[in-house]
Amino acid sequence: MLLGQKRILVTGGAGFLGSHLCRRLLNQGHEVLCVDNFSTGTRRNIEELISDPRFELLRHNVTFPLFVEVDEIYNLACPASPIHYQFDPVQTTKTSVSGAINMLGLAKRLKVRILQASTSEVYGDPIVHPQTEDYWGNVNPIGSRSCYDEGKRCAETLFFDYHRQHKMSIKVARIFNTYGPNMRPDDGRVVSNFICQALLGEDITIFGRGEQTRSFCYVTDLIDGLDRLMNSPEEVTGPINIGNPGEFTIRELAEKVIALTGSQSKLVERPLPEDDPKQRQPNIEVAEKLLGWRPTIKLDEGLVRTIAYFDALLREHGKKITSETRVRADAFV
Ligand code: NAD
Ligand code: UDP
């Protein structure tokens, strides 16, 4: 291997964020071992990477131990969209908790640095706004989102206990809503839903009144933040918020998507899911200070790029993707 070149494990590497991360690491000259069980990831996301001799793919479920030799680990494996993580909630908690134990165990044996993809969901339905890293959150432990929220919270606990107990080198990123190309049309998260609905001329499904807020980060900014965190000084463990502080209501997002696509779609209200957080906005002062990071892509620009991606995807599939096929869009796997 060349000087500075590392062998890097990315769990969840065939997913939305993981596929962008794999590409970035390959572009930097590293070798990448992508581990994924393809529960929500797709071959399509990594098909361009397969021909690269420095890219290796292993189908594996992180709830089982993994024996490989690598220099660094990014632990991203976990479904991130509410409809997907609630499909098999027990598996979701196992993925976060047993997956963290297995990947931390691997990092401990190899004495390598490990980064955890945590989430703004650790703040639950936040009372502190914007959310700072020292806020402990407002989380329901027994609701339908708990498999994800509490699983991710327990994973953070494990990372910090391994750090204290075994002196391991850890990094914890709290990722806020991120969007962009390589999301599945049936991902179920709001940006991909609204764009596909607008492009297909279907109703845009606003859950509740659409007054709840989210802050949307474009994927390239997010990946840059993860890279900077992984390569930050040893004492920078996080947790660090990585997200775009621009805050929008869901109704504002829907109106933007309609305007940018020129769609005739209508906005329709649907029941608000249980425990849906009312507001979410990252305070990113820590990331700015310790990582020199701040997002650069505004929502309109990111949406235009994402619309172009879904437009091409829908054309490729001959507009066969409808709401019905999207819920089981095997065509994209
Ligand atoms: P995604 O669902 O597109 O990707 C997750 C990947 O993990 C998929 O490829 C899936 O097949 C794989 N996976 C799931 N369970 C697995 C298991 N048991 N073993 C091996 N692989 C498994 O989601 P994403 O948006 O790319 O999210 C990636 C990570 O970032 C997740 O850990 C998620 O919690 C975190 N995150 C994402 C966001 C966001 O807005 N995208 C926000 C907060 C946190
Ligand atoms: N949402 C919506 N319509 C959709 C999908 C989601 O109004 O078709 C809302 C959802 O209720 C939530 C917000 O958009 O208030 C973001 O949802 P998403 O699933 O993208 O992420 P999360 O709730 O985890 O932030």
PDB file of N, CA and C in Angstrom, residues 10-79:
ATOM      1  N   VAL A  10     -16.425   0.311   5.670  1.00  0.00           N
ATOM      2  CA  VAL A  10     -17.645   1.123   5.756  1.00  0.00           C
ATOM      3  C   VAL A  10     -18.808   0.149   5.915  1.00  0.00           C
ATOM      4  N   THR A  11     -19.411   0.087   7.115  1.00  0.00           N
ATOM      5  CA  THR A  11     -20.612  -0.756   7.251  1.00  0.00           C
ATOM      6  C   THR A  11     -21.815   0.063   6.770  1.00  0.00           C
ATOM      7  N   GLY A  12     -22.750  -0.607   6.113  1.00  0.00           N
ATOM      8  CA  GLY A  12     -23.861   0.127   5.497  1.00  0.00           C
ATOM      9  C   GLY A  12     -23.408   0.851   4.234  1.00  0.00           C
ATOM     10  N   GLY A  13     -22.356   0.340   3.616  1.00  0.00           N
ATOM     11  CA  GLY A  13     -21.726   1.024   2.468  1.00  0.00           C
ATOM     12  C   GLY A  13     -22.558   1.050   1.199  1.00  0.00           C
ATOM     13  N   ALA A  14     -23.609   0.203   1.123  1.00  0.00           N
ATOM     14  CA  ALA A  14     -24.455   0.213  -0.084  1.00  0.00           C
ATOM     15  C   ALA A  14     -25.687   1.102   0.105  1.00  0.00           C
ATOM     16  N   GLY A  15     -25.753   1.763   1.256  1.00  0.00           N
ATOM     17  CA  GLY A  15     -26.890   2.651   1.524  1.00  0.00           C
ATOM     18  C   GLY A  15     -26.669   4.028   0.923  1.00  0.00           C
ATOM     19  N   PHE A  16     -27.573   4.926   1.257  1.00  0.00           N
ATOM     20  CA  PHE A  16     -27.525   6.289   0.722  1.00  0.00           C
ATOM     21  C   PHE A  16     -26.209   6.979   1.124  1.00  0.00           C
ATOM     22  N   LEU A  17     -25.990   7.180   2.415  1.00  0.00           N
ATOM     23  CA  LEU A  17     -24.766   7.880   2.837  1.00  0.00           C
ATOM     24  C   LEU A  17     -23.526   7.028   2.595  1.00  0.00           C
ATOM     25  N   GLY A  18     -23.646   5.715   2.885  1.00  0.00           N
ATOM     26  CA  GLY A  18     -22.486   4.828   2.772  1.00  0.00           C
ATOM     27  C   GLY A  18     -21.908   4.817   1.366  1.00  0.00           C
ATOM     28  N   SER A  19     -22.766   4.827   0.354  1.00  0.00           N
ATOM     29  CA  SER A  19     -22.269   4.763  -1.034  1.00  0.00           C
ATOM     30  C   SER A  19     -21.494   6.035  -1.384  1.00  0.00           C
ATOM     31  N   HIS A  20     -21.944   7.190  -0.898  1.00  0.00           N
ATOM     32  CA  HIS A  20     -21.193   8.439  -1.142  1.00  0.00           C
ATOM     33  C   HIS A  20     -19.863   8.413  -0.400  1.00  0.00           C
ATOM     34  N   LEU A  21     -19.889   7.856   0.817  1.00  0.00           N
ATOM     35  CA  LEU A  21     -18.654   7.791   1.606  1.00  0.00           C
ATOM     36  C   LEU A  21     -17.632   6.865   0.936  1.00  0.00           C
ATOM     37  N   CYS A  22     -18.097   5.691   0.471  1.00  0.00           N
ATOM     38  CA  CYS A  22     -17.188   4.748  -0.214  1.00  0.00           C
ATOM     39  C   CYS A  22     -16.523   5.438  -1.408  1.00  0.00           C
ATOM     40  N   ARG A  23     -17.326   6.146  -2.182  1.00  0.00           N
ATOM     41  CA  ARG A  23     -16.796   6.820  -3.380  1.00  0.00           C
ATOM     42  C   ARG A  23     -15.738   7.855  -2.985  1.00  0.00           C
ATOM     43  N   ARG A  24     -16.032   8.623  -1.952  1.00  0.00           N
ATOM     44  CA  ARG A  24     -15.092   9.666  -1.528  1.00  0.00           C
ATOM     45  C   ARG A  24     -13.766   9.046  -1.057  1.00  0.00           C
ATOM     46  N   LEU A  25     -13.861   7.959  -0.288  1.00  0.00           N
ATOM     47  CA  LEU A  25     -12.640   7.330   0.232  1.00  0.00           C
ATOM     48  C   LEU A  25     -11.806   6.732  -0.904  1.00  0.00           C
ATOM     49  N   LEU A  26     -12.484   6.132  -1.891  1.00  0.00           N
ATOM     50  CA  LEU A  26     -11.761   5.605  -3.063  1.00  0.00           C
ATOM     51  C   LEU A  26     -11.085   6.748  -3.806  1.00  0.00           C
ATOM     52  N   ASN A  27     -11.786   7.866  -3.978  1.00  0.00           N
ATOM     53  CA  ASN A  27     -11.214   9.028  -4.669  1.00  0.00           C
ATOM     54  C   ASN A  27      -9.988   9.569  -3.944  1.00  0.00           C
ATOM     55  N   GLN A  28      -9.957   9.370  -2.618  1.00  0.00           N
ATOM     56  CA  GLN A  28      -8.794   9.828  -1.840  1.00  0.00           C
ATOM     57  C   GLN A  28      -7.633   8.833  -1.920  1.00  0.00           C
ATOM     58  N   GLY A  29      -7.853   7.698  -2.598  1.00  0.00           N
ATOM     59  CA  GLY A  29      -6.775   6.728  -2.796  1.00  0.00           C
ATOM     60  C   GLY A  29      -6.784   5.566  -1.809  1.00  0.00           C
ATOM     61  N   HIS A  30      -7.811   5.488  -0.963  1.00  0.00           N
ATOM     62  CA  HIS A  30      -7.853   4.398   0.018  1.00  0.00           C
ATOM     63  C   HIS A  30      -8.457   3.132  -0.577  1.00  0.00           C
ATOM     64  N   GLU A  31      -8.235   2.006   0.138  1.00  0.00           N
ATOM     65  CA  GLU A  31      -8.958   0.780  -0.178  1.00  0.00           C
ATOM     66  C   GLU A  31     -10.211   0.761   0.681  1.00  0.00           C
ATOM     67  N   VAL A  32     -11.323   0.288   0.123  1.00  0.00           N
ATOM     68  CA  VAL A  32     -12.590   0.298   0.859  1.00  0.00           C
ATOM     69  C   VAL A  32     -13.172  -1.104   0.915  1.00  0.00           C
ATOM     70  N   LEU A  33     -13.513  -1.524   2.135  1.00  0.00           N
ATOM     71  CA  LEU A  33     -14.269  -2.764   2.316  1.00  0.00           C
ATOM     72  C   LEU A  33     -15.687  -2.356   2.708  1.00  0.00           C
ATOM     73  N   CYS A  34     -16.622  -2.604   1.803  1.00  0.00           N
ATOM     74  CA  CYS A  34     -18.021  -2.240   2.030  1.00  0.00           C
ATOM     75  C   CYS A  34     -18.751  -3.474   2.566  1.00  0.00           C
ATOM     76  N   VAL A  35     -19.323  -3.346   3.760  1.00  0.00           N
ATOM     77  CA  VAL A  35     -20.069  -4.455   4.366  1.00  0.00           C
ATOM     78  C   VAL A  35     -21.535  -4.049   4.452  1.00  0.00           C
ATOM     79  N   ASP A  36     -22.413  -4.883   3.923  1.00  0.00           N
ATOM     80  CA  ASP A  36     -23.834  -4.514   3.907  1.00  0.00           C
ATOM     81  C   ASP A  36     -24.677  -5.792   3.815  1.00  0.00           C
ATOM     82  N   ASN A  37     -25.856  -5.767   4.426  1.00  0.00           N
ATOM     83  CA  ASN A  37     -26.751  -6.928   4.280  1.00  0.00           C
ATOM     84  C   ASN A  37     -27.864  -6.645   3.267  1.00  0.00           C
ATOM     85  N   PHE A  38     -27.802  -5.496   2.615  1.00  0.00           N
ATOM     86  CA  PHE A  38     -28.755  -5.096   1.563  1.00  0.00           C
ATOM     87  C   PHE A  38     -30.202  -5.074   2.054  1.00  0.00           C
ATOM     88  N   SER A  39     -30.401  -4.752   3.329  1.00  0.00           N
ATOM     89  CA  SER A  39     -31.786  -4.636   3.805  1.00  0.00           C
ATOM     90  C   SER A  39     -32.428  -3.370   3.242  1.00  0.00           C
ATOM     91  N   THR A  40     -31.706  -2.257   3.246  1.00  0.00           N
ATOM     92  CA  THR A  40     -32.205  -1.050   2.567  1.00  0.00           C
ATOM     93  C   THR A  40     -31.216  -0.549   1.512  1.00  0.00           C
ATOM     94  N   GLY A  41     -30.005  -1.062   1.517  1.00  0.00           N
ATOM     95  CA  GLY A  41     -29.013  -0.649   0.521  1.00  0.00           C
ATOM     96  C   GLY A  41     -29.299  -1.294  -0.833  1.00  0.00           C
ATOM     97  N   THR A  42     -28.706  -0.753  -1.872  1.00  0.00           N
ATOM     98  CA  THR A  42     -28.941  -1.305  -3.215  1.00  0.00           C
ATOM     99  C   THR A  42     -27.617  -1.533  -3.952  1.00  0.00           C
ATOM    100  N   ARG A  43     -27.624  -2.529  -4.821  1.00  0.00           N
ATOM    101  CA  ARG A  43     -26.461  -2.765  -5.675  1.00  0.00           C
ATOM    102  C   ARG A  43     -26.247  -1.585  -6.598  1.00  0.00           C
ATOM    103  N   ARG A  44     -27.364  -0.979  -7.007  1.00  0.00           N
ATOM    104  CA  ARG A  44     -27.297   0.152  -7.917  1.00  0.00           C
ATOM    105  C   ARG A  44     -26.397   1.267  -7.355  1.00  0.00           C
ATOM    106  N   ASN A  45     -26.483   1.499  -6.044  1.00  0.00           N
ATOM    107  CA  ASN A  45     -25.698   2.570  -5.415  1.00  0.00           C
ATOM    108  C   ASN A  45     -24.196   2.349  -5.533  1.00  0.00           C
ATOM    109  N   ILE A  46     -23.770   1.091  -5.629  1.00  0.00           N
ATOM    110  CA  ILE A  46     -22.327   0.824  -5.630  1.00  0.00           C
ATOM    111  C   ILE A  46     -21.863   0.198  -6.941  1.00  0.00           C
ATOM    112  N   GLU A  47     -22.764   0.135  -7.923  1.00  0.00           N
ATOM    113  CA  GLU A  47     -22.400  -0.626  -9.135  1.00  0.00           C
ATOM    114  C   GLU A  47     -21.208  -0.007  -9.867  1.00  0.00           C
ATOM    115  N   GLU A  48     -21.068   1.321  -9.790  1.00  0.00           N
ATOM    116  CA  GLU A  48     -19.924   1.965 -10.451  1.00  0.00           C
ATOM    117  C   GLU A  48     -18.624   1.732  -9.687  1.00  0.00           C
ATOM    118  N   LEU A  49     -18.735   1.353  -8.419  1.00  0.00           N
ATOM    119  CA  LEU A  49     -17.526   1.175  -7.604  1.00  0.00           C
ATOM    120  C   LEU A  49     -16.948  -0.231  -7.742  1.00  0.00           C
ATOM    121  N   ILE A  50     -17.802  -1.182  -8.138  1.00  0.00           N
ATOM    122  CA  ILE A  50     -17.410  -2.595  -8.149  1.00  0.00           C
ATOM    123  C   ILE A  50     -16.181  -2.842  -9.032  1.00  0.00           C
ATOM    124  N   SER A  51     -16.062  -2.102 -10.130  1.00  0.00           N
ATOM    125  CA  SER A  51     -14.949  -2.365 -11.060  1.00  0.00           C
ATOM    126  C   SER A  51     -13.619  -1.816 -10.524  1.00  0.00           C
ATOM    127  N   ASP A  52     -13.663  -1.018  -9.466  1.00  0.00           N
ATOM    128  CA  ASP A  52     -12.430  -0.469  -8.897  1.00  0.00           C
ATOM    129  C   ASP A  52     -11.730  -1.562  -8.092  1.00  0.00           C
ATOM    130  N   PRO A  53     -10.476  -1.907  -8.441  1.00  0.00           N
ATOM    131  CA  PRO A  53      -9.802  -2.996  -7.719  1.00  0.00           C
ATOM    132  C   PRO A  53      -9.581  -2.689  -6.239  1.00  0.00           C
ATOM    133  N   ARG A  54      -9.696  -1.428  -5.838  1.00  0.00           N
ATOM    134  CA  ARG A  54      -9.509  -1.092  -4.422  1.00  0.00           C
ATOM    135  C   ARG A  54     -10.813  -1.191  -3.637  1.00  0.00           C
ATOM    136  N   PHE A  55     -11.908  -1.575  -4.332  1.00  0.00           N
ATOM    137  CA  PHE A  55     -13.209  -1.706  -3.673  1.00  0.00           C
ATOM    138  C   PHE A  55     -13.573  -3.175  -3.490  1.00  0.00           C
ATOM    139  N   GLU A  56     -13.984  -3.532  -2.288  1.00  0.00           N
ATOM    140  CA  GLU A  56     -14.367  -4.921  -2.012  1.00  0.00           C
ATOM    141  C   GLU A  56     -15.732  -4.918  -1.314  1.00  0.00           C
ATOM    142  N   LEU A  57     -16.575  -5.854  -1.711  1.00  0.00           N
ATOM    143  CA  LEU A  57     -17.933  -5.903  -1.156  1.00  0.00           C
ATOM    144  C   LEU A  57     -18.140  -7.213  -0.401  1.00  0.00           C
ATOM    145  N   LEU A  58     -18.689  -7.108   0.805  1.00  0.00           N
ATOM    146  CA  LEU A  58     -18.971  -8.301   1.600  1.00  0.00           C
ATOM    147  C   LEU A  58     -20.407  -8.220   2.105  1.00  0.00           C
ATOM    148  N   ARG A  59     -21.222  -9.232   1.730  1.00  0.00           N
ATOM    149  CA  ARG A  59     -22.594  -9.263   2.269  1.00  0.00           C
ATOM    150  C   ARG A  59     -22.524  -9.860   3.670  1.00  0.00           C
ATOM    151  N   HIS A  60     -22.922  -9.086   4.636  1.00  0.00           N
ATOM    152  CA  HIS A  60     -22.792  -9.526   6.032  1.00  0.00           C
ATOM    153  C   HIS A  60     -23.732  -8.689   6.887  1.00  0.00           C
ATOM    154  N   ASN A  61     -24.293  -9.323   7.907  1.00  0.00           N
ATOM    155  CA  ASN A  61     -25.165  -8.629   8.851  1.00  0.00           C
ATOM    156  C   ASN A  61     -24.330  -8.284  10.089  1.00  0.00           C
ATOM    157  N   VAL A  62     -24.253  -7.002  10.436  1.00  0.00           N
ATOM    158  CA  VAL A  62     -23.359  -6.581  11.528  1.00  0.00           C
ATOM    159  C   VAL A  62     -23.815  -7.050  12.903  1.00  0.00           C
ATOM    160  N   THR A  63     -25.014  -7.650  12.984  1.00  0.00           N
ATOM    161  CA  THR A  63     -25.410  -8.212  14.280  1.00  0.00           C
ATOM    162  C   THR A  63     -24.615  -9.487  14.581  1.00  0.00           C
ATOM    163  N   PHE A  64     -23.858  -9.967  13.592  1.00  0.00           N
ATOM    164  CA  PHE A  64     -22.966 -11.114  13.799  1.00  0.00           C
ATOM    165  C   PHE A  64     -21.518 -10.622  13.769  1.00  0.00           C
ATOM    166  N   PRO A  65     -20.636 -11.282  14.536  1.00  0.00           N
ATOM    167  CA  PRO A  65     -19.237 -10.832  14.568  1.00  0.00           C
ATOM    168  C   PRO A  65     -18.598 -10.860  13.179  1.00  0.00           C
ATOM    169  N   LEU A  66     -17.635  -9.989  12.999  1.00  0.00           N
ATOM    170  CA  LEU A  66     -16.966  -9.865  11.696  1.00  0.00           C
ATOM    171  C   LEU A  66     -15.457  -9.935  11.931  1.00  0.00           C
ATOM    172  N   PHE A  67     -14.787 -10.774  11.174  1.00  0.00           N
ATOM    173  CA  PHE A  67     -13.338 -10.906  11.325  1.00  0.00           C
ATOM    174  C   PHE A  67     -12.672 -10.474  10.030  1.00  0.00           C
ATOM    175  N   VAL A  68     -12.190  -9.240   9.996  1.00  0.00           N
ATOM    176  CA  VAL A  68     -11.480  -8.714   8.821  1.00  0.00           C
ATOM    177  C   VAL A  68     -10.300  -7.888   9.347  1.00  0.00           C
ATOM    178  N   GLU A  69      -9.420  -7.499   8.447  1.00  0.00           N
ATOM    179  CA  GLU A  69      -8.270  -6.678   8.850  1.00  0.00           C
ATOM    180  C   GLU A  69      -8.397  -5.333   8.154  1.00  0.00           C
ATOM    181  N   VAL A  70      -8.574  -4.269   8.924  1.00  0.00           N
ATOM    182  CA  VAL A  70      -8.699  -2.921   8.355  1.00  0.00           C
ATOM    183  C   VAL A  70      -7.973  -1.917   9.255  1.00  0.00           C
ATOM    184  N   ASP A  71      -7.815  -0.679   8.731  1.00  0.00           N
ATOM    185  CA  ASP A  71      -7.096   0.363   9.486  1.00  0.00           C
ATOM    186  C   ASP A  71      -8.031   1.380  10.127  1.00  0.00           C
ATOM    187  N   GLU A  72      -9.306   1.349   9.722  1.00  0.00           N
ATOM    188  CA  GLU A  72     -10.247   2.378  10.187  1.00  0.00           C
ATOM    189  C   GLU A  72     -11.664   1.881   9.913  1.00  0.00           C
ATOM    190  N   ILE A  73     -12.632   2.299  10.764  1.00  0.00           N
ATOM    191  CA  ILE A  73     -14.010   1.806  10.584  1.00  0.00           C
ATOM    192  C   ILE A  73     -15.013   2.966  10.659  1.00  0.00           C
ATOM    193  N   TYR A  74     -15.878   3.035   9.651  1.00  0.00           N
ATOM    194  CA  TYR A  74     -17.050   3.910   9.707  1.00  0.00           C
ATOM    195  C   TYR A  74     -18.258   2.994   9.906  1.00  0.00           C
ATOM    196  N   ASN A  75     -18.992   3.157  11.020  1.00  0.00           N
ATOM    197  CA  ASN A  75     -20.137   2.279  11.273  1.00  0.00           C
ATOM    198  C   ASN A  75     -21.446   2.990  10.915  1.00  0.00           C
ATOM    199  N   LEU A  76     -21.930   2.714   9.706  1.00  0.00           N
ATOM    200  CA  LEU A  76     -23.157   3.353   9.216  1.00  0.00           C
ATOM    201  C   LEU A  76     -24.320   2.380   9.120  1.00  0.00           C
ATOM    202  N   ALA A  77     -24.085   1.097   9.309  1.00  0.00           N
ATOM    203  CA  ALA A  77     -25.145   0.112   9.064  1.00  0.00           C
ATOM    204  C   ALA A  77     -26.330   0.335   9.996  1.00  0.00           C
ATOM    205  N   CYS A  78     -27.470   0.628   9.440  1.00  0.00           N
ATOM    206  CA  CYS A  78     -28.736   0.785  10.173  1.00  0.00           C
ATOM    207  C   CYS A  78     -29.736   1.455   9.231  1.00  0.00           C
ATOM    208  N   PRO A  79     -30.939   0.916   9.111  1.00  0.00           N
ATOM    209  CA  PRO A  79     -31.927   1.632   8.287  1.00  0.00           C
ATOM    210  C   PRO A  79     -32.226   2.976   8.949  1.00  0.00           C
TER     211      PRO A  79
END
